[in-house]
Amino acid sequence: MFSFIYVEKRIEKHPRTLKILSQFPKSTVITCEHYGEIFNRHQQDFRIQKKDPCLILAEKHNKRIMPAPAEYGLNTTHNYYFSHMLNCIYDCRYCFLQGMFQSAHNVIFVNYEDFIEDIRALAVKTKEPMWFYSGYDCDSLALDPITEFSKSFIEEISSIDNAFLELRTKSTQVRKLLEMKPRNNVICAFSLSPAAVIKTLEHQTPSLAARLSAAKKLQLAGWPVALRLDPIVFIENFRAEYTFLIEQITEQLDFKTLHSITIGAFRLPKGFFKTVKNLYPEEPLFSSQFSSDNGQVSYVKSTEKKILDWCEESLKNHNNCPSIYRQTLN
Ligand code: SF4
């Protein structure tokens, strides 16, 4: 899977490093002083790297837990995100990581215990319910068989009374979760899109059927499952495609026990949009009619409202609809 693996010298003997490396006996391993030497090199070609990315094992020193962006969250007050990984093995055309990072290499920060300690300290200090989102700079579970992220974090964070953990994913890697007992304060949130969007924009991701099947297995095992319809893309036959998606959701999953659904129309920070559009000038999505307000490129407000109103209403037309939250900046 990875021809080259870079390892920071200071964590080359870390048990997690050794365990991850043992899964890639054929890879060439190169030591480095700091992951930034490889990850932050100037003038890297994201597209070329994406075809054969390297893996980088590193230690995260600071800024491990960050306040979540304003539109994140479920009308909750204390929202934070953390990233045990940077980048993703999938290749969604709209992914903001392509605008944020110059490199397509995958970084895993192996010092999970430091992240957990920071989360615990923050929760103890705040005392109120706190949400911690993983899967902001990566897909939470896509590399779970290699990283054992879920196994390492869930046990620890579920023991903190006022902490909630959301694992956001498009993957089907739920085996480790199914081996554990379900926790009420750990939510597995599946990002779903109609098959037409997956085919054209969410390259290398699992199919809709596979994602729904993974979500169903977790529901049957008693895990709280949430859905994220974000980004919603205004494609041709929008209503038909999204109506079919909602039907498949309600047929396959236990709608009434879903933890929550969030909806958000396609949007990107302005600078990231420009970079991503330059990477794919021929991509029809980026030629849509957008507006650019508050540093964000998004559908013009009236279109965005119509998209979200229609989705919300369509979901609520089904009995036992769970709570729906909009992910918008205003
Ligand atoms: S799954 Fe998420 S993180 Fe991965 S490429 Fe797609 S949008 Fe980016």
Short mmCIF file of C-alpha atoms and ligand atoms in Angstrom, two decimals:
data_model
loop_
_atom_site.label_atom_id
_atom_site.label_comp_id
_atom_site.label_asym_id
_atom_site.label_seq_id
_atom_site.Cartn_x
_atom_site.Cartn_y
_atom_site.Cartn_z
CA MET A 1 0.00 0.00 0.00
CA PHE A 2 2.83 2.45 0.83
CA SER A 3 6.14 2.04 -1.03
CA PHE A 4 7.93 4.51 1.24
CA ILE A 5 7.38 5.17 4.93
CA TYR A 6 9.09 8.09 6.66
CA VAL A 7 9.50 7.82 10.43
CA GLU A 8 10.49 10.60 12.78
CA LYS A 9 13.64 9.58 14.60
CA ARG A 10 12.22 10.34 18.06
CA ILE A 11 9.34 7.86 17.65
CA GLU A 12 11.11 5.13 15.69
CA LYS A 13 11.02 2.83 18.75
CA HIS A 14 7.47 3.79 19.81
CA PRO A 15 5.39 0.56 20.14
CA ARG A 16 2.71 1.98 17.80
CA THR A 17 5.34 2.83 15.19
CA LEU A 18 6.74 -0.70 15.35
CA LYS A 19 3.26 -2.21 15.10
CA ILE A 20 2.34 -0.11 12.08
CA LEU A 21 5.66 -0.82 10.36
CA SER A 22 5.22 -4.56 10.93
CA GLN A 23 2.20 -4.38 8.63
CA PHE A 24 4.33 -3.11 5.73
CA PRO A 25 7.30 -5.49 5.53
CA LYS A 26 7.99 -4.59 1.88
CA SER A 27 8.03 -0.81 2.30
CA THR A 28 11.24 1.18 2.30
CA VAL A 29 11.56 2.92 5.68
CA ILE A 30 13.42 6.23 5.88
CA THR A 31 14.05 8.14 9.11
CA CYS A 32 13.68 11.90 9.32
CA GLU A 33 13.95 14.55 12.01
CA HIS A 34 10.51 16.12 11.56
CA TYR A 35 7.57 15.16 9.38
CA GLY A 36 7.33 18.72 8.07
CA GLU A 37 10.54 18.16 6.08
CA ILE A 38 8.56 15.86 3.79
CA PHE A 39 5.01 17.02 4.28
CA ASN A 40 5.57 20.76 4.04
CA ARG A 41 8.13 20.76 1.22
CA HIS A 42 7.48 23.55 -1.26
CA GLN A 43 6.28 22.96 -4.77
CA GLN A 44 4.92 19.47 -4.27
CA ASP A 45 2.49 18.15 -6.88
CA PHE A 46 -0.63 17.02 -5.02
CA ARG A 47 -2.02 15.11 -8.02
CA ILE A 48 1.17 13.17 -8.69
CA GLN A 49 1.64 12.35 -4.99
CA LYS A 50 -1.97 11.23 -4.69
CA LYS A 51 -1.26 8.39 -7.15
CA ASP A 52 1.36 6.86 -4.84
CA PRO A 53 1.44 8.65 -1.49
CA CYS A 54 3.97 7.90 1.22
CA LEU A 55 3.11 7.20 4.82
CA ILE A 56 4.72 9.39 7.47
CA LEU A 57 4.79 8.39 11.15
CA ALA A 58 5.27 11.33 13.45
CA GLU A 59 4.61 12.83 16.86
CA LYS A 60 2.18 15.70 17.36
CA HIS A 61 3.66 18.17 19.81
CA ASN A 62 1.16 20.94 20.23
CA LYS A 63 -2.24 22.19 19.11
CA ARG A 64 -3.53 18.65 19.39
CA ILE A 65 -7.09 19.66 20.29
CA MET A 66 -8.50 22.64 18.42
CA PRO A 67 -11.82 24.55 18.58
CA ALA A 68 -14.11 23.25 15.82
CA PRO A 69 -15.22 25.64 13.05
CA ALA A 70 -18.32 27.69 13.83
CA GLU A 71 -20.73 25.71 11.65
CA TYR A 72 -19.62 22.37 13.10
CA GLY A 73 -21.57 20.79 15.89
CA LEU A 74 -25.12 19.95 16.87
CA ASN A 75 -26.19 23.20 18.50
CA THR A 76 -23.71 22.36 21.21
CA THR A 77 -21.48 24.86 22.98
CA HIS A 78 -18.13 23.16 23.39
CA ASN A 79 -16.96 21.71 20.08
CA TYR A 80 -13.39 20.63 19.39
CA TYR A 81 -11.63 18.62 16.73
CA PHE A 82 -8.46 16.64 16.68
CA SER A 83 -6.54 14.84 13.97
CA HIS A 84 -4.56 11.71 14.67
CA MET A 85 -3.97 11.68 10.90
CA LEU A 86 -3.51 14.21 8.13
CA ASN A 87 -4.91 13.43 4.67
CA CYS A 88 -6.96 10.57 3.44
CA ILE A 89 -6.70 7.46 1.28
CA TYR A 90 -9.88 8.50 -0.57
CA ASP A 91 -9.92 11.10 -3.32
CA CYS A 92 -13.03 13.27 -3.18
CA ARG A 93 -12.93 16.05 -5.77
CA TYR A 94 -14.39 18.54 -3.31
CA CYS A 95 -12.09 17.64 -0.40
CA PHE A 96 -10.80 20.76 1.32
CA LEU A 97 -7.62 18.99 2.39
CA GLN A 98 -6.33 19.42 -1.18
CA GLY A 99 -6.54 23.15 -0.64
CA MET A 100 -5.16 23.05 2.87
CA PHE A 101 -2.11 20.81 2.40
CA GLN A 102 0.50 20.96 -0.32
CA SER A 103 1.18 17.27 0.12
CA ALA A 104 -0.96 14.19 -0.49
CA HIS A 105 1.16 12.01 1.78
CA ASN A 106 -0.62 10.43 4.76
CA VAL A 107 0.62 11.34 8.23
CA ILE A 108 -0.20 9.30 11.32
CA PHE A 109 0.62 10.85 14.69
CA VAL A 110 1.42 7.88 16.89
CA ASN A 111 1.31 9.62 20.28
CA TYR A 112 -2.39 8.91 20.87
CA GLU A 113 -1.91 9.01 24.64
CA ASP A 114 -1.03 12.72 24.46
CA PHE A 115 -4.23 13.47 22.52
CA ILE A 116 -6.27 11.53 25.07
CA GLU A 117 -4.58 13.30 27.97
CA ASP A 118 -5.37 16.70 26.39
CA ILE A 119 -9.00 15.70 25.86
CA ARG A 120 -9.29 14.52 29.45
CA ALA A 121 -7.71 17.70 30.82
CA LEU A 122 -10.03 19.91 28.76
CA ALA A 123 -13.12 17.95 29.79
CA VAL A 124 -12.17 18.02 33.47
CA LYS A 125 -11.59 21.78 33.29
CA THR A 126 -14.80 22.58 31.40
CA LYS A 127 -17.13 20.18 33.25
CA GLU A 128 -19.95 20.79 30.72
CA PRO A 129 -20.79 18.43 27.81
CA MET A 130 -17.98 18.58 25.28
CA TRP A 131 -17.89 17.26 21.74
CA PHE A 132 -14.69 16.04 20.18
CA TYR A 133 -14.71 15.47 16.43
CA SER A 134 -12.20 13.26 14.75
CA GLY A 135 -12.22 13.02 10.98
CA TYR A 136 -11.71 16.70 10.23
CA ASP A 137 -8.26 16.45 8.61
CA CYS A 138 -8.75 12.81 7.62
CA ASP A 139 -11.35 10.03 7.51
CA SER A 140 -11.64 8.69 11.06
CA LEU A 141 -11.84 5.00 10.21
CA ALA A 142 -10.47 4.49 6.69
CA LEU A 143 -7.11 3.24 8.03
CA ASP A 144 -8.45 1.84 11.32
CA PRO A 145 -7.13 -1.70 10.75
CA ILE A 146 -3.64 -0.18 10.53
CA THR A 147 -3.88 2.64 13.06
CA GLU A 148 -6.15 0.96 15.66
CA PHE A 149 -7.40 4.45 16.34
CA SER A 150 -10.90 3.41 17.40
CA LYS A 151 -9.70 0.76 19.86
CA SER A 152 -7.20 3.17 21.44
CA PHE A 153 -9.47 6.20 21.76
CA ILE A 154 -12.94 4.80 22.44
CA GLU A 155 -12.17 3.03 25.68
CA GLU A 156 -10.44 6.10 27.11
CA ILE A 157 -12.82 8.80 25.95
CA SER A 158 -15.98 6.87 26.77
CA SER A 159 -14.81 6.85 30.39
CA ILE A 160 -14.95 10.66 30.55
CA ASP A 161 -18.46 11.55 31.77
CA ASN A 162 -18.89 14.84 29.91
CA ALA A 163 -17.09 13.89 26.68
CA PHE A 164 -18.73 12.88 23.39
CA LEU A 165 -16.68 11.57 20.51
CA GLU A 166 -17.79 11.65 16.87
CA LEU A 167 -16.00 9.40 14.40
CA ARG A 168 -16.78 10.74 10.95
CA THR A 169 -16.24 8.38 8.05
CA LYS A 170 -17.09 7.23 4.56
CA SER A 171 -15.40 3.91 5.20
CA THR A 172 -16.67 0.46 6.05
CA GLN A 173 -13.88 -0.29 8.52
CA VAL A 174 -16.09 -0.99 11.52
CA ARG A 175 -14.70 -4.36 12.54
CA LYS A 176 -12.83 -3.04 15.59
CA LEU A 177 -15.96 -1.24 16.80
CA LEU A 178 -18.02 -4.40 16.41
CA GLU A 179 -15.53 -6.21 18.64
CA MET A 180 -16.14 -3.65 21.42
CA LYS A 181 -19.18 -3.01 23.55
CA PRO A 182 -21.16 0.00 22.27
CA ARG A 183 -20.74 3.32 24.09
CA ASN A 184 -23.48 5.92 24.30
CA ASN A 185 -21.04 8.81 24.06
CA VAL A 186 -19.25 7.57 20.94
CA ILE A 187 -21.11 8.29 17.73
CA CYS A 188 -20.17 6.83 14.38
CA ALA A 189 -21.23 9.38 11.76
CA PHE A 190 -21.41 8.19 8.15
CA SER A 191 -21.05 10.72 5.35
CA LEU A 192 -23.53 9.70 2.67
CA SER A 193 -24.19 10.91 -0.87
CA PRO A 194 -26.31 9.64 -3.74
CA ALA A 195 -24.63 6.99 -5.91
CA ALA A 196 -24.28 9.54 -8.74
CA VAL A 197 -22.24 11.88 -6.50
CA ILE A 198 -20.10 9.01 -5.22
CA LYS A 199 -19.37 7.92 -8.79
CA THR A 200 -18.41 11.35 -10.10
CA LEU A 201 -16.92 13.09 -7.06
CA GLU A 202 -16.03 10.65 -4.27
CA HIS A 203 -13.33 8.60 -5.97
CA GLN A 204 -12.06 5.43 -4.30
CA THR A 205 -14.66 5.62 -1.53
CA PRO A 206 -16.93 2.70 -0.60
CA SER A 207 -20.27 2.53 -2.40
CA LEU A 208 -23.43 3.84 -0.81
CA ALA A 209 -24.65 0.26 -0.28
CA ALA A 210 -21.41 -0.64 1.52
CA ARG A 211 -21.58 2.43 3.78
CA LEU A 212 -25.21 1.73 4.65
CA SER A 213 -24.39 -1.88 5.38
CA ALA A 214 -21.57 -0.84 7.76
CA ALA A 215 -23.90 1.65 9.46
CA LYS A 216 -26.57 -1.02 9.82
CA LYS A 217 -24.13 -3.47 11.44
CA LEU A 218 -23.21 -0.84 14.01
CA GLN A 219 -26.85 0.01 14.68
CA LEU A 220 -27.68 -3.67 15.20
CA ALA A 221 -24.75 -3.95 17.60
CA GLY A 222 -26.16 -1.03 19.62
CA TRP A 223 -23.81 1.77 18.60
CA PRO A 224 -25.21 5.28 18.15
CA VAL A 225 -25.09 6.00 14.40
CA ALA A 226 -25.46 9.43 12.82
CA LEU A 227 -25.67 10.54 9.21
CA ARG A 228 -23.92 13.45 7.57
CA LEU A 229 -25.38 14.63 4.26
CA ASP A 230 -22.59 17.10 3.75
CA PRO A 231 -21.63 18.30 1.26
CA ILE A 232 -24.92 18.20 -0.59
CA VAL A 233 -24.11 18.81 -4.25
CA PHE A 234 -26.61 20.41 -6.59
CA ILE A 235 -26.28 17.82 -9.36
CA GLU A 236 -28.44 17.19 -12.39
CA ASN A 237 -31.66 15.45 -11.29
CA PHE A 238 -30.93 16.70 -7.79
CA ARG A 239 -34.36 15.93 -6.36
CA ALA A 240 -34.61 12.44 -7.85
CA GLU A 241 -31.08 11.50 -6.74
CA TYR A 242 -31.49 12.77 -3.18
CA THR A 243 -35.03 11.36 -2.88
CA PHE A 244 -33.62 7.94 -3.76
CA LEU A 245 -30.79 8.40 -1.24
CA ILE A 246 -33.27 9.22 1.53
CA GLU A 247 -35.42 6.22 0.58
CA GLN A 248 -32.39 3.93 0.77
CA ILE A 249 -31.48 5.36 4.18
CA THR A 250 -34.97 4.82 5.59
CA GLU A 251 -35.20 1.33 4.12
CA GLN A 252 -31.80 0.12 5.32
CA LEU A 253 -31.41 1.81 8.69
CA ASP A 254 -33.53 2.13 11.80
CA PHE A 255 -34.46 5.77 11.19
CA LYS A 256 -35.88 6.40 14.65
CA THR A 257 -32.78 5.36 16.54
CA LEU A 258 -30.37 7.41 14.43
CA HIS A 259 -28.51 9.79 16.68
CA SER A 260 -28.75 12.81 14.35
CA ILE A 261 -28.55 13.98 10.77
CA THR A 262 -26.62 17.02 9.64
CA ILE A 263 -27.12 18.67 6.27
CA GLY A 264 -24.79 21.13 4.59
CA ALA A 265 -24.53 22.34 1.01
CA PHE A 266 -21.19 22.30 -0.81
CA ARG A 267 -18.89 25.10 0.39
CA LEU A 268 -15.16 25.70 0.68
CA PRO A 269 -12.99 28.45 2.14
CA LYS A 270 -12.17 30.84 -0.69
CA GLY A 271 -8.42 30.13 -0.86
CA PHE A 272 -8.97 26.37 -0.78
CA PHE A 273 -11.60 26.64 -3.52
CA LYS A 274 -9.13 28.42 -5.78
CA THR A 275 -6.44 25.78 -5.22
CA VAL A 276 -8.83 22.87 -5.78
CA LYS A 277 -10.30 24.47 -8.90
CA ASN A 278 -6.78 24.88 -10.28
CA LEU A 279 -6.16 21.19 -9.65
CA TYR A 280 -9.30 20.23 -11.61
CA PRO A 281 -10.18 23.06 -13.97
CA GLU A 282 -12.35 20.68 -16.01
CA GLU A 283 -14.50 19.56 -13.04
CA PRO A 284 -18.12 20.71 -13.71
CA LEU A 285 -18.79 21.16 -9.96
CA PHE A 286 -16.40 24.11 -9.81
CA SER A 287 -18.11 25.87 -12.70
CA SER A 288 -21.44 26.09 -10.82
CA GLN A 289 -22.83 29.46 -9.92
CA PHE A 290 -21.29 30.29 -6.57
CA SER A 291 -21.16 33.29 -4.34
CA SER A 292 -18.21 34.27 -2.24
CA ASP A 293 -19.09 35.72 1.19
CA ASN A 294 -17.37 35.66 4.56
CA GLY A 295 -14.29 34.05 3.02
CA GLN A 296 -16.35 31.06 1.83
CA VAL A 297 -17.33 29.99 -1.66
CA SER A 298 -20.79 28.42 -1.63
CA TYR A 299 -23.97 28.24 -3.66
CA VAL A 300 -25.72 31.58 -3.82
CA LYS A 301 -27.69 31.99 -0.61
CA SER A 302 -31.12 31.49 -2.22
CA THR A 303 -29.97 28.22 -3.85
CA GLU A 304 -28.32 27.01 -0.66
CA LYS A 305 -31.51 27.70 1.29
CA LYS A 306 -33.64 25.88 -1.29
CA ILE A 307 -31.31 22.87 -1.19
CA LEU A 308 -31.34 22.67 2.62
CA ASP A 309 -35.08 23.38 2.96
CA TRP A 310 -35.89 20.68 0.45
CA CYS A 311 -33.59 18.12 2.10
CA GLU A 312 -34.88 18.85 5.57
CA GLU A 313 -38.49 18.59 4.47
CA SER A 314 -37.84 15.38 2.53
CA LEU A 315 -36.23 13.79 5.57
CA LYS A 316 -39.01 14.96 7.88
CA ASN A 317 -41.63 13.46 5.55
CA HIS A 318 -40.53 10.10 6.89
CA ASN A 319 -41.86 8.96 10.25
CA ASN A 320 -39.60 9.08 13.28
CA CYS A 321 -37.11 11.46 11.70
CA PRO A 322 -34.21 12.11 14.09
CA SER A 323 -32.95 15.62 14.90
CA ILE A 324 -31.65 17.48 11.86
CA TYR A 325 -28.95 20.16 12.11
CA ARG A 326 -27.87 22.55 9.38
CA GLN A 327 -24.17 23.16 8.82
CA THR A 328 -24.15 26.72 7.57
CA LEU A 329 -22.18 29.77 8.56
CA ASN A 330 -25.27 31.91 9.14
S1 SF4 B 1 -13.40 11.06 2.63
FE1 SF4 B 1 -13.34 13.12 3.52
S2 SF4 B 1 -11.21 13.43 4.04
FE2 SF4 B 1 -11.27 11.72 2.59
S3 SF4 B 1 -10.97 12.62 0.56
FE3 SF4 B 1 -13.17 12.49 0.94
S4 SF4 B 1 -13.75 14.48 1.81
FE4 SF4 B 1 -11.50 14.28 1.98
#
